[in-house]
Tab-separated table of C-alpha atoms and ligand atoms in Angstrom:
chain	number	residue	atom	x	y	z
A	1	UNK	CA	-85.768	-19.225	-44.420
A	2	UNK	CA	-85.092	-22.663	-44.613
A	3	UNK	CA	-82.313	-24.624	-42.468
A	4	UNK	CA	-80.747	-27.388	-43.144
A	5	UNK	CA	-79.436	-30.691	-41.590
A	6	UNK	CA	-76.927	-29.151	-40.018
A	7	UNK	CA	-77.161	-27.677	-36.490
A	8	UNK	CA	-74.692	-25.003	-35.143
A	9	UNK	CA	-71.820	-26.248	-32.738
A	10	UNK	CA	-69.170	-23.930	-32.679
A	11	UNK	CA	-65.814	-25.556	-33.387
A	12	UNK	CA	-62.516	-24.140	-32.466
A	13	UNK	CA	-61.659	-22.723	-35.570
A	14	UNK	CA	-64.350	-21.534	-38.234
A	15	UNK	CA	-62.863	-21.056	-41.536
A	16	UNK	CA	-65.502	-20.098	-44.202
A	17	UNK	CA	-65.193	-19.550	-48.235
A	18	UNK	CA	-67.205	-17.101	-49.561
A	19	UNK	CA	-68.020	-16.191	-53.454
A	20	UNK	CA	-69.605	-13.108	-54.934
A	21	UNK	CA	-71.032	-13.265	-58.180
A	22	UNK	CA	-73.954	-11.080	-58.347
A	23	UNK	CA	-72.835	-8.315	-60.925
A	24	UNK	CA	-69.600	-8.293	-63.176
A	25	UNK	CA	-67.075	-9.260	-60.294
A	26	UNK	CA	-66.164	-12.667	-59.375
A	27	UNK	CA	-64.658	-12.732	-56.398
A	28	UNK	CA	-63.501	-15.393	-53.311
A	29	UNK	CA	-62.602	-14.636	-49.858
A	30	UNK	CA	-61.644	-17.164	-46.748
A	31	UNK	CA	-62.892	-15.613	-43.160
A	32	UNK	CA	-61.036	-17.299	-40.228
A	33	UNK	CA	-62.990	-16.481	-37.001
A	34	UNK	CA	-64.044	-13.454	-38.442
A	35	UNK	CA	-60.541	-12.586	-39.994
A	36	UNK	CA	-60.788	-11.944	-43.385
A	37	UNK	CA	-57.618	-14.892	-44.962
A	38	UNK	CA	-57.431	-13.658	-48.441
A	39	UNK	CA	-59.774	-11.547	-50.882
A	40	UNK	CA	-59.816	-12.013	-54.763
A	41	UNK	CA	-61.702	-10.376	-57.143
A	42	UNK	CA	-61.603	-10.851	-60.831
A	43	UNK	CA	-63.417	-7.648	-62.459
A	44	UNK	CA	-64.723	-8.354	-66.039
A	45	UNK	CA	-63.232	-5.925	-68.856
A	46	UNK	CA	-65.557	-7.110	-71.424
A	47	UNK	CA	-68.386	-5.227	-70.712
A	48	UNK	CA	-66.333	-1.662	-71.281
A	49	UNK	CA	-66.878	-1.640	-75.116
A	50	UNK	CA	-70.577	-1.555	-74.709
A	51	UNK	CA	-71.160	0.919	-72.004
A	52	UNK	CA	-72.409	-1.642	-69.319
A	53	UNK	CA	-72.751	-4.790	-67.710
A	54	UNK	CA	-74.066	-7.696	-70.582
A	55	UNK	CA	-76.138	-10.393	-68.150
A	56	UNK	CA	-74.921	-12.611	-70.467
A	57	UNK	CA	-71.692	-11.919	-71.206
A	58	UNK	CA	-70.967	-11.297	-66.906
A	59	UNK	CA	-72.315	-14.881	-66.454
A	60	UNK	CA	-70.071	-16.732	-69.025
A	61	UNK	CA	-67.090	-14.541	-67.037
A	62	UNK	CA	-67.857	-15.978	-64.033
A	63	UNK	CA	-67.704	-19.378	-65.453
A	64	UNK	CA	-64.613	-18.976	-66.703
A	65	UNK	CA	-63.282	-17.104	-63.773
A	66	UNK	CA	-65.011	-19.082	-60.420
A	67	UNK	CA	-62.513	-21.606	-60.266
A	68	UNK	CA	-59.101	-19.949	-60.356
A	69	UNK	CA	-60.574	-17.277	-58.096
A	70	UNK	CA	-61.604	-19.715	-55.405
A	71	UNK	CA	-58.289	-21.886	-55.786
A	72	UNK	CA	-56.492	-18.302	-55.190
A	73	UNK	CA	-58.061	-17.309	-52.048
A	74	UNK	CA	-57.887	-20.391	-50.461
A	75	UNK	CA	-54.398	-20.684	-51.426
A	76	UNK	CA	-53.755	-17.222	-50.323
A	77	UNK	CA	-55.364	-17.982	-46.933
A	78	UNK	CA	-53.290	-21.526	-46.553
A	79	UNK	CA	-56.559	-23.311	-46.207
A	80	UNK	CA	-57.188	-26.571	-47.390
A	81	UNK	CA	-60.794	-27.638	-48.754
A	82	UNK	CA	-60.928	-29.756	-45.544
A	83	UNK	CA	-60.222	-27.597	-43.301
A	84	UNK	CA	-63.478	-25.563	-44.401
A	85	UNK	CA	-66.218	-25.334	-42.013
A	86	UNK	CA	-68.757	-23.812	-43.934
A	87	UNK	CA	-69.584	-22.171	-47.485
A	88	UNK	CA	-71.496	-18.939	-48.141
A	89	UNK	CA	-72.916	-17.433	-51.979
A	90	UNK	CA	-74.539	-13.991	-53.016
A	91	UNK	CA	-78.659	-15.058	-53.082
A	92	UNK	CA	-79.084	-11.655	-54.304
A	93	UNK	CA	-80.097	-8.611	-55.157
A	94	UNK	CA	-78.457	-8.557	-58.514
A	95	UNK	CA	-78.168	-10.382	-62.088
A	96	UNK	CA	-79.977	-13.923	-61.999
A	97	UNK	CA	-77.637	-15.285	-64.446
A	98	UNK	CA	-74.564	-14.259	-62.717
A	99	UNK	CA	-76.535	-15.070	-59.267
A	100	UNK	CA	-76.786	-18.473	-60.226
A	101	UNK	CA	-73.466	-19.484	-61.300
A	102	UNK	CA	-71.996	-18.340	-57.780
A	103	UNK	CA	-74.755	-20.508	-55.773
A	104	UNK	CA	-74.567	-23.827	-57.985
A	105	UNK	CA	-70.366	-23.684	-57.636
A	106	UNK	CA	-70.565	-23.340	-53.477
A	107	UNK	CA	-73.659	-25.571	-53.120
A	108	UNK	CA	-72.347	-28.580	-55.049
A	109	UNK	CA	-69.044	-27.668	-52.687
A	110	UNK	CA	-71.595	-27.806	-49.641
A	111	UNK	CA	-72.777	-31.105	-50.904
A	112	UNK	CA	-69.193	-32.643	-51.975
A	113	UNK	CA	-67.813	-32.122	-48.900
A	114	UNK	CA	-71.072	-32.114	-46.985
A	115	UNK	CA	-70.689	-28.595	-45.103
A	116	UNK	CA	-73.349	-26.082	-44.063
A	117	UNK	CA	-74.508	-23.562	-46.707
A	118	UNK	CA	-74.681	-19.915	-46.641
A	119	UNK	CA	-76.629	-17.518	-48.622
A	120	UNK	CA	-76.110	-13.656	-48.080
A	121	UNK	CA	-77.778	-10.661	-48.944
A	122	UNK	CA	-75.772	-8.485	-51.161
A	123	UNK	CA	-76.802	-5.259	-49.623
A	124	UNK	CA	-76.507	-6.256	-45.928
A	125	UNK	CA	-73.036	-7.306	-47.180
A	126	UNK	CA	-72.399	-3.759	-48.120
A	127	UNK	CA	-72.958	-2.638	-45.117
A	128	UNK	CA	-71.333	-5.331	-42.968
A	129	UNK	CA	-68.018	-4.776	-44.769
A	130	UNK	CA	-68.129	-1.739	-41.763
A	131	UNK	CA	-67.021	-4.735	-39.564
A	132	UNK	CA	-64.051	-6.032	-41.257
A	133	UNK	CA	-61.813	-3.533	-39.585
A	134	UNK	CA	-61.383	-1.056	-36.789
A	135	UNK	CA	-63.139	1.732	-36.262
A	136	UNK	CA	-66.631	-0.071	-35.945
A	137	UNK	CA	-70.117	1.814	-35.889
A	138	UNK	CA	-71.383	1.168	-33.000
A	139	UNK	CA	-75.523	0.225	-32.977
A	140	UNK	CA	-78.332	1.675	-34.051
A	141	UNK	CA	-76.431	3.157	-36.431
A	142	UNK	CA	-77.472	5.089	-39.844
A	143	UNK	CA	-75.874	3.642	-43.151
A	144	UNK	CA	-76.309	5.207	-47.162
A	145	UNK	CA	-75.975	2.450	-49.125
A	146	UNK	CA	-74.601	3.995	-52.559
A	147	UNK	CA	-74.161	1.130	-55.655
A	148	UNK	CA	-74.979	0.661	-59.035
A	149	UNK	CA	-78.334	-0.731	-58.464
A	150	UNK	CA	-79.131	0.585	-54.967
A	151	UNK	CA	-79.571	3.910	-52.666
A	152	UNK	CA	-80.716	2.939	-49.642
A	153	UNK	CA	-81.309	4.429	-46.149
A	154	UNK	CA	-80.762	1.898	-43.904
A	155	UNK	CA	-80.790	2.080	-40.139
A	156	UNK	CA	-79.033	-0.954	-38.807
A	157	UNK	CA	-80.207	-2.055	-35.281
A	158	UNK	CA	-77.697	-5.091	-35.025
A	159	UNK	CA	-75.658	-7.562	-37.436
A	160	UNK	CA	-78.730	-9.161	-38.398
A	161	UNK	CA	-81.290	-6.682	-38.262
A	162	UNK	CA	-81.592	-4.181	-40.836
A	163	UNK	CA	-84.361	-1.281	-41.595
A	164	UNK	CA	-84.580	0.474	-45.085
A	165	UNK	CA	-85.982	3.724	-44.175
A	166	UNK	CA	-85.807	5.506	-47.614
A	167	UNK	CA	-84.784	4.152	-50.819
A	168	UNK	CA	-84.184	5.043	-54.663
A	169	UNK	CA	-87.762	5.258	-57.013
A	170	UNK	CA	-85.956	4.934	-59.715
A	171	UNK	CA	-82.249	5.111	-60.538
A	172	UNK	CA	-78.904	4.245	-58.292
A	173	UNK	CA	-77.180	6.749	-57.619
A	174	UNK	CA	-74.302	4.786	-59.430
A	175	UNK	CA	-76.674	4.315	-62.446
A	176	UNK	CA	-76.707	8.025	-62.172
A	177	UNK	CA	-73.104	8.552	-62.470
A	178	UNK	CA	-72.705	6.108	-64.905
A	179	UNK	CA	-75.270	6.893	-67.263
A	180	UNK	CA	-74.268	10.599	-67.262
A	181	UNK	CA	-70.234	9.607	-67.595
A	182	UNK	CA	-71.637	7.604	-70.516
A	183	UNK	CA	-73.278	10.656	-72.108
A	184	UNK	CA	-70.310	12.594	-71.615
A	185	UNK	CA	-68.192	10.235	-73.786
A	186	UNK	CA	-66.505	8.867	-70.556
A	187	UNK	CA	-65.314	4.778	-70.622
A	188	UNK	CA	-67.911	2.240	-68.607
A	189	UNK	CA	-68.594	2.319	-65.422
A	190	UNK	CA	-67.782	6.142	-65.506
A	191	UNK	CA	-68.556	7.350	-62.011
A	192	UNK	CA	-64.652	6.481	-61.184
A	193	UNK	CA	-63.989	9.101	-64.304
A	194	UNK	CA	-66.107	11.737	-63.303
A	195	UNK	CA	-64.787	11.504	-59.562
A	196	UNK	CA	-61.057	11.997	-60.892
A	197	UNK	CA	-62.484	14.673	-63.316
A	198	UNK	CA	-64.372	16.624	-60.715
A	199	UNK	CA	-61.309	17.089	-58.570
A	200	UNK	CA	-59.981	19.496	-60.796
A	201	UNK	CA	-63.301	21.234	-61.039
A	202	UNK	CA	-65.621	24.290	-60.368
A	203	UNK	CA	-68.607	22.615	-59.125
A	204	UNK	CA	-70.464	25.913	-59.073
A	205	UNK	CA	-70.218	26.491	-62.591
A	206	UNK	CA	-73.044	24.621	-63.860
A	207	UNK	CA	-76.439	23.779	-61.842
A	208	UNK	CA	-78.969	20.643	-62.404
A	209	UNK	CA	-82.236	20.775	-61.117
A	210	UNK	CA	-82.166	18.401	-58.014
A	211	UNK	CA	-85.570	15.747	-58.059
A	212	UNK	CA	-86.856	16.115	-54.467
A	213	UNK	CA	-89.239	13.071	-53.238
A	214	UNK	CA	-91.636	12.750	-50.072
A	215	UNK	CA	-90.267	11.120	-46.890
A	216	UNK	CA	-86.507	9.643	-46.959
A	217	UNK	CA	-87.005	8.779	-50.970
A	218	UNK	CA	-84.983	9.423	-53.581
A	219	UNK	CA	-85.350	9.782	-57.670
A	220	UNK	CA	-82.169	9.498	-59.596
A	221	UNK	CA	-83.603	9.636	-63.047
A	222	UNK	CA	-84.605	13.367	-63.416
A	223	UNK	CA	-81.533	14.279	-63.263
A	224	UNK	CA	-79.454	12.291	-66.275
A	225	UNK	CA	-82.326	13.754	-68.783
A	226	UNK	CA	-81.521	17.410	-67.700
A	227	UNK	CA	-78.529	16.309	-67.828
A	228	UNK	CA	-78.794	15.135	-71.742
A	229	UNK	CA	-80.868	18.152	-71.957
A	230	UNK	CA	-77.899	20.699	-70.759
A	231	UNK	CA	-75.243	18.717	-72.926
A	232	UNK	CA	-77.226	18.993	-76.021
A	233	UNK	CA	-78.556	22.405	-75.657
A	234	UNK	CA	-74.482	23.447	-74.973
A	235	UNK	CA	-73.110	21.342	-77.659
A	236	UNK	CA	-75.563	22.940	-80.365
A	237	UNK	CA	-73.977	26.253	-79.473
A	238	UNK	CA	-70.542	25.044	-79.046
A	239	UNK	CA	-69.560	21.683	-80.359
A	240	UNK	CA	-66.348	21.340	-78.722
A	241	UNK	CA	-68.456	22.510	-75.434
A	242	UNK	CA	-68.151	18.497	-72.993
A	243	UNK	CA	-64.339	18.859	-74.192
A	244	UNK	CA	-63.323	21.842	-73.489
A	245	UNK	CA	-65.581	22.227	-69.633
A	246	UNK	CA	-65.459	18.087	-68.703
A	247	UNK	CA	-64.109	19.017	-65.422
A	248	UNK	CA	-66.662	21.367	-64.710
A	249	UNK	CA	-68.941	19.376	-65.588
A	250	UNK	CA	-68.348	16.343	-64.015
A	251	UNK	CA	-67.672	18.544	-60.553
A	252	UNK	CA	-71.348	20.267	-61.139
A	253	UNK	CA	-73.078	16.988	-61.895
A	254	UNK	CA	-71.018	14.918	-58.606
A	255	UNK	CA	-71.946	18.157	-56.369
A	256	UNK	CA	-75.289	17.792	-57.412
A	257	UNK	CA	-75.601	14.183	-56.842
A	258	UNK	CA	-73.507	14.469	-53.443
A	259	UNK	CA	-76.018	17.357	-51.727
A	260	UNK	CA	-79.410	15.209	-53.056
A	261	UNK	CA	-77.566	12.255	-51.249
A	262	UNK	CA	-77.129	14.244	-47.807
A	263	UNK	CA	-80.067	16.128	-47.767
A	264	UNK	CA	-81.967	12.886	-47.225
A	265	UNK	CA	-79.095	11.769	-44.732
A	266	UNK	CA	-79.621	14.521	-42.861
A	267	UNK	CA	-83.235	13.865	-42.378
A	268	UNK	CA	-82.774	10.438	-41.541
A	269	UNK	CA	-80.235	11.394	-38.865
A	270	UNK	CA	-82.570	13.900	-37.676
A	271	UNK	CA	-85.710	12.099	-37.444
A	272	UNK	CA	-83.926	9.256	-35.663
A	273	UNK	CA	-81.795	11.046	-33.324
A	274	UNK	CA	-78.577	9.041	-34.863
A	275	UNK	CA	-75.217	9.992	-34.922
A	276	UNK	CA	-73.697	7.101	-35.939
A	277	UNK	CA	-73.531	7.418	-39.779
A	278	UNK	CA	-71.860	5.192	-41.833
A	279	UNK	CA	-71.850	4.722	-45.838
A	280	UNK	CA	-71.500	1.366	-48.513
A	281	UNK	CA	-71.549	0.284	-51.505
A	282	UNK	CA	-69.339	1.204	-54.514
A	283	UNK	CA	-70.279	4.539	-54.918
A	284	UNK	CA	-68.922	5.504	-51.105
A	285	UNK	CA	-65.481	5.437	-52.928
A	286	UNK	CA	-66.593	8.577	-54.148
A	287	UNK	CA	-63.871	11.081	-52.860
A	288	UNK	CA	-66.110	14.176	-53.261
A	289	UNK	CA	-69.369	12.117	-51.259
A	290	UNK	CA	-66.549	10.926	-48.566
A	291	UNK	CA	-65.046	14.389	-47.868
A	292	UNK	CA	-68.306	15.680	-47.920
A	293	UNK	CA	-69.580	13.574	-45.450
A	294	UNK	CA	-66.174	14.590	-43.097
A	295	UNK	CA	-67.708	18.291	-43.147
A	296	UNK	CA	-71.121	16.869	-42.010
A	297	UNK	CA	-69.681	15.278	-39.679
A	298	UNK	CA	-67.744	18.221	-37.712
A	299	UNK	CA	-70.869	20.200	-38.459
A	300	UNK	CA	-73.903	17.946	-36.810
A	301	UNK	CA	-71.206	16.393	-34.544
A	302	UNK	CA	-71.546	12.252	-36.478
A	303	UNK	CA	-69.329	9.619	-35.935
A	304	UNK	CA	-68.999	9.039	-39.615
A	305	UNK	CA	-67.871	5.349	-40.921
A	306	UNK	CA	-66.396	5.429	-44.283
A	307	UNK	CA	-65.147	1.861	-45.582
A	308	UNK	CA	-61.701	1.793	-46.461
A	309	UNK	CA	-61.923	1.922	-50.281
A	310	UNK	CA	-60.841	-2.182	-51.285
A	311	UNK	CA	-64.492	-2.549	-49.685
A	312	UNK	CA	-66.343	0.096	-51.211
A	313	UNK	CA	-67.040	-2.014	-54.701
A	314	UNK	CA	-68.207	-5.223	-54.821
A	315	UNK	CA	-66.151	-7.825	-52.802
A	316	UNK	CA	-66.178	-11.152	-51.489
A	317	UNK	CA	-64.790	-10.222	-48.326
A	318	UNK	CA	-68.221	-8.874	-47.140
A	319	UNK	CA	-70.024	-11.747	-47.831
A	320	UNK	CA	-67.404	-13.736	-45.932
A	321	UNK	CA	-68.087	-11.168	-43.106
A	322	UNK	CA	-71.760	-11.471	-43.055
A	323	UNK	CA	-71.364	-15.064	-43.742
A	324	UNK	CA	-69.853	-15.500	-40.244
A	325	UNK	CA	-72.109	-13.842	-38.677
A	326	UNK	CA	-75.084	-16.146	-40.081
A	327	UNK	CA	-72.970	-18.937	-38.983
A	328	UNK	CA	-72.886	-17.497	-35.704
A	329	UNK	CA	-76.371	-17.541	-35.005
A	330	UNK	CA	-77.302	-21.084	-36.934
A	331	UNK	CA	-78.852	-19.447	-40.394
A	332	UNK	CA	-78.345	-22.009	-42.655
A	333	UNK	CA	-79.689	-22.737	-46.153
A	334	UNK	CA	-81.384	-26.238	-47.482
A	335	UNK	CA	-79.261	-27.097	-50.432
A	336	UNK	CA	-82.826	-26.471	-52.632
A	337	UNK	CA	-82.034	-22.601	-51.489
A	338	UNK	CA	-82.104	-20.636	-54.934
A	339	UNK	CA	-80.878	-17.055	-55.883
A	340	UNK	CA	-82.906	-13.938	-55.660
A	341	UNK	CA	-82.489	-11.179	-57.982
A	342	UNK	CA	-84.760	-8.741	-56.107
A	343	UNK	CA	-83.886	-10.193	-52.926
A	344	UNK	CA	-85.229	-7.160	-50.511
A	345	UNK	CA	-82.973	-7.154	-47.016
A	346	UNK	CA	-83.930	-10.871	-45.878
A	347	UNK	CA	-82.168	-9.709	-42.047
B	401	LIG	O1	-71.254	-1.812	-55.237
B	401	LIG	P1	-70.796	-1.848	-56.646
B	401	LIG	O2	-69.382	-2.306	-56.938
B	401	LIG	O3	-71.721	-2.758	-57.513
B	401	LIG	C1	-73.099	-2.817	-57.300
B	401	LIG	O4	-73.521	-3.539	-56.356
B	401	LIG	O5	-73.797	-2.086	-58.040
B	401	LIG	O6	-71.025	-0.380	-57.241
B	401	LIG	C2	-70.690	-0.054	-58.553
B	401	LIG	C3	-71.038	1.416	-58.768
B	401	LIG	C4	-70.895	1.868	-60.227
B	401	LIG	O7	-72.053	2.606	-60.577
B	401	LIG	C5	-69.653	2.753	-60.200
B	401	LIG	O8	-69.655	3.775	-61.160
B	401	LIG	C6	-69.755	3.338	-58.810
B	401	LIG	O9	-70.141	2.256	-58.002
B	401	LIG	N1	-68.475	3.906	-58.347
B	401	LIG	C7	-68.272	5.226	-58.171
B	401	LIG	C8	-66.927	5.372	-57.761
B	401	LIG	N2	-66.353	4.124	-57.701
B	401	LIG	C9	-67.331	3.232	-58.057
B	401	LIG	N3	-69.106	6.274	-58.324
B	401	LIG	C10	-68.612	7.500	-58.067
B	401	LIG	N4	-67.326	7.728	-57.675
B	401	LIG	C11	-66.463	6.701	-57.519
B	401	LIG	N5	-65.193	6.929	-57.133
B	402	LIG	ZN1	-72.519	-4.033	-54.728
């Protein structure tokens, strides 16, 4: 890690601006001594007609979105570019392009108005959104970190200091959802869809052959070819058949999903002794993973930490979190400092 000139002295009041720009959201927050100010996001619609996120298309977005976001939140917050004591970007993990347009914005505002810089790990962020509000998980705690581009089992031994115990092979979980909603004729990103579907669902109906990996691993992309497999199979016989059964379906394939999620949460919690159990990440908005998790919780006796759901997707309120907390203990980047697309839990 590499520090820069400046040297921490903690002032009276620390108001940092954050920006997240590492997928298709832009989005600006203001922290005041650990208060999240204001929180924009600006989600990009042009992706839907293609079925995903275009790298290139999310990056032009952000240009054209970074600067009204920013002037939003700090107008929402009522804080003046002087009165900012720091700055703090995504490095990563996520699209380079996008990545990039985040860091050059804050570091030419580190260098404008000469402030420290900030660079925060996307995933971490995730997980420190647990610390926004009240009820916080209290340490070592256990956290499934559930996004488009990451399952992760992560035990979390302070702010800073982060373990991935398990992770994805393969797939996200999200990708999972997504790519399945997709093949199901559902709009982009479709895990939202088959959440609201499955509610109205018989999720014993159908079965999918869960992929089961060694240690706390997990393979996500077994499961969307059996799942192209069943559809086609089903629609051969009956062509009406993703029509006429989407809800059981989608409540099938999520119950699926949710039980290869916990069986590996389970172990972790096991193997560590852990009962603090917290999830991230946009995926944790799930309503079928989060009531799920309730019974686990009455049933192995875990203090479970769900995020309250304007923190589950991407945000730049948890990089304004995490942010502070770097600030706290003097981790500052060089202006030089670059994004990292495959930026692996830098703690
Ligand atoms: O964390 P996030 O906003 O972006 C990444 O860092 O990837 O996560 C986006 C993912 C998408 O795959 C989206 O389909 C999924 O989160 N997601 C959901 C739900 N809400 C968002 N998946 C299942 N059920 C939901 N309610
Ligand atoms: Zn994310």
């Amino acid at each position: 890690m590499n520090y820069s000139r400046h040297t921490f002295k903690e002032p009276a009041t620390v108001n940092i601006l954050a920006v997240e720009s590492s997928c298709d959201d832009t989005s600006a927050a203001v922290i005041q001594n650990g208060k999240i100010l204001s929180n924009i996001v600006a989600s990009q619609s042009v992706h839907e007609k293609y079925g995903g996120v275009v790298p290139e298309l999310a990056s032009r977005a952000h240009q054209q979105n970074i600067v009204p976001v920013i002037h939003q939140a700090l107008s929402e917050a009522n804080i003046a570019k002087s009165m900012l004591t720091a700055v703090a970007f995504t490095r990563g993990p996520g699209l380079l392009g996008s990545l990039l347009v985040g860091a050059s914005f804050i570091k030419s505002m580190a260098y404008a108005l000469d402030l420290p810089l900030l660079g925060v790990d996307h995933m971490q962020a995730h997980i420190l959104a647990h610390f926004i509000d009240d009820p916080q998980p209290q340490f070592p705690f256990i956290c499934l970190t559930v996004s488009g581009g990451h399952t992760q089992i992560v035990k979390v031994n302070s702010h800073l200091d982060m373990e991935v115990l398990g992770e994805t092979q393969d797939d996200a979980v999200g990708e999972a959802f997504d790519k399945c909603a997709k093949l199901m004729g559902l709009p982009y990103p479709g895990g939202p869809y088959i959440d609201q579907l499955a509610q109205a669902g018989n999720s014993e109906r159908f079965s999918f052959p869960a992929t089961r990996m060694p240690d706390l691993h997990y393979s996500f992309s077994g499961i969307k070819t059996a799942f192209l497999n069943f559809l086609k199979k089903n629609e051969r016989m009956s062509p009406d058949f993703i029509e006429e059964n989407k809800a059981d379906i989608a409540a099938s394939l999520q119950s699926t999903l949710i039980q290869m999620l916990l069986e590996k949460l389970r172990m972790a919690a096991q193997e560590t002794g852990i009962k603090e159990i917290a999830i991230a990440g946009g995926v944790s908005a799930n309503k079928g993973l989060r009531n799920a998790l309730k019974e686990e919780a009455e049933k192995y006796d875990w203090n479970v930490y769900l995020p309250k759901m304007e923190y589950c997707t991407d945000n730049a309120a948890m990089i304004a979190m995490t942010a502070y907390y770097q600030y706290q203990a003097g981790k500052f980047l060089d202006l030089r400092a670059d994004p990292d697309a495959r930026l692996h839990f830098m703690g």
